[in-house]
């Protein structure tokens, strides 16, 4: 059931139902006093519950399972490992359209005639049902202008005036394409001649019929109503008139909403180094199920993946290709479509619910177009039945981790378990592998294949550090651009090459302050200053979405001198337009890619070289391939380095190397300019030499010293409540209980840097689990502590969240 409940519930079924039902089918079940929910059959058994009396199921909703047993095994693992309710996993896994909605409908009793026994309120409802056959509870509430209407409805049911009907409706509607054909009566030439004579005066109708014959003769395919309208240049009313006259007939064909054309290209021939890596991966798969491919940026990892995919398809097995960012799927579809065309389906949250349901149903029916699934993290929940290979591209990416809402799973780790369930192989690919994956490879848990040459032997970009502390002192900055950055951009533009500018913060400026009193406008719901968005002239909170128009005066002192501090992508875009007035600039961040095709439009225009400079956030850092980019500029490297997180240095290295990798991918060696206040920082030095090994060694030593993953496991507990004191008392009690079990391995409670979000105060407690401590036993202890915590009346309203592997 899609409710955040820990346990499973037992319902009564008949023998006939037990013979028909299978795990993975949906059933409608009563839950509580009046609600009906969609539930999923997990197991059919003969053990009656002792704590409650089993209710009967309401109805069976499927003829065949929509979730297979391998999925249920995988979902159970996610619920157990990430300490969340099975209902949460079910809600995350199933498209919401499969979770049928229930609504109480009020229907009148046709036999009731004694109107005089009704009071005023009852008569109002009775009268409304004379006008309208069915009413919802909400409509009854509106008619009476009352919130509590159930007692009145109960009285009416007792008097036999009406009945309550629980009605289910499926939200998913298949897409139907409207086609037109000529009625069979006009099959003979003689009858056609008569028809055309009849339409002599109706010129538009005759035009439509003539055009229909022309299309029918040339295509020999069903003719869409829309196509006929466009080619014949007639309105829908003309087609309707011809249907009313029984000349045309309308019919519908169900079709999928997303369709990729047929493939027309053979795979590219691999270079000597790619071929060597491919052979090593195959050899590694003989011994191990998991292999890490550590290939530098632009080394042609995608072509190796394509060859592995082709090999898996010849074995008649499915492939799951996981990507961290939806922006990447848009570019990758184009590449893989040329090789595999109609064998690909795409699954991610920018697709509509109907489109996602279609992918699910196509997988259940083993359609040809679901041999390769390309998708973001939620694709691990799909109903695969014959997986042969999972590719996790850019495996180091934080986007693979779900932080809100539950289940807080990591798609890479979940995919490893999924591959094990299917006995499939899994390939993790990255130019900057996460320390955990590299650590597992060094301990021989994973196979390791390295590819250290770029495709076509193009050199890795030349990386230059620009000391902006010095530049500010010498007044050599134009806005946020140093004179060196401006020179490099100018040179690239003169050569008719493109430039990418990276700034990992959206909006215009993160802080607006008053020059008189120094106060900054803050979000009323969160402990964070509002970000200024100049385009809409508004202040916006990036945590809860609150927004208000930009004030003219300071809310604290009434001063009129307001200034901004810091900078985001919006400000950079405007500065570039001032420094280079004749240049076309585009911006790629969360604000410009909101629509379904937002990413696609920006990527296409940049690829077609309609845009000279692309400004963006971390979306730009992930695997995008633009042949004409010769320069990448990183405007502020220090923001990332100084972030309060044990992975800040590793993440900064990954981000900068990945962004740098967008430069000089085709023939010419690219350039990268990194602006920083501290050019001697060891991470920046390692980025300039692309020295992953030195970064890995240094970070591992630090993790060993301070006891952090991958040498230990961590579980973060978050407590939230709108009462500050209650959260404090709850977190102190919890920390004390945890220390009794885990001693010095408990850190906290501490408040995060943003201590209040959406009017909820937050406290964190971190538990470190040493490798010699059983994780399974530790989780059992944690569950018991949570039950004790929630049994205390004062703490019951405090929200309790587990986040396993919270990094």
PDB file of C-alpha atoms in Angstrom, residues 25 62 64 160-161 251 257 306 335 351 353 485 489 649 735 740 793:
ATOM      1  CA  UNK A  25      -1.124  -7.594  -8.938  1.00  0.00           C
ATOM      2  CA  UNK A  62      -5.344  -6.444 -12.777  1.00  0.00           C
ATOM      3  CA  UNK A  64      -1.686  -9.992 -14.706  1.00  0.00           C
ATOM      4  CA  UNK A 160     -33.218   5.425   2.220  1.00  0.00           C
ATOM      5  CA  UNK A 161     -32.827   8.693   0.262  1.00  0.00           C
ATOM      6  CA  UNK A 251     -11.320   5.502 -36.249  1.00  0.00           C
ATOM      7  CA  UNK A 257       3.738   8.949 -26.920  1.00  0.00           C
ATOM      8  CA  UNK A 306      27.646   1.072 -27.318  1.00  0.00           C
ATOM      9  CA  UNK A 335      23.964   9.307 -30.323  1.00  0.00           C
ATOM     10  CA  UNK A 351       8.502  12.934 -19.162  1.00  0.00           C
ATOM     11  CA  UNK A 353       3.080  10.470 -16.351  1.00  0.00           C
ATOM     12  CA  UNK A 485      39.710  35.546 -18.639  1.00  0.00           C
ATOM     13  CA  UNK A 489      37.366  34.544 -24.260  1.00  0.00           C
ATOM     14  CA  UNK A 649      37.606  18.468  -1.785  1.00  0.00           C
ATOM     15  CA  UNK A 735      21.760  11.240  21.216  1.00  0.00           C
ATOM     16  CA  UNK A 740      24.550   3.938  25.107  1.00  0.00           C
ATOM     17  CA  UNK A 793       4.180  11.267  23.824  1.00  0.00           C
TER      18      UNK A 793
END
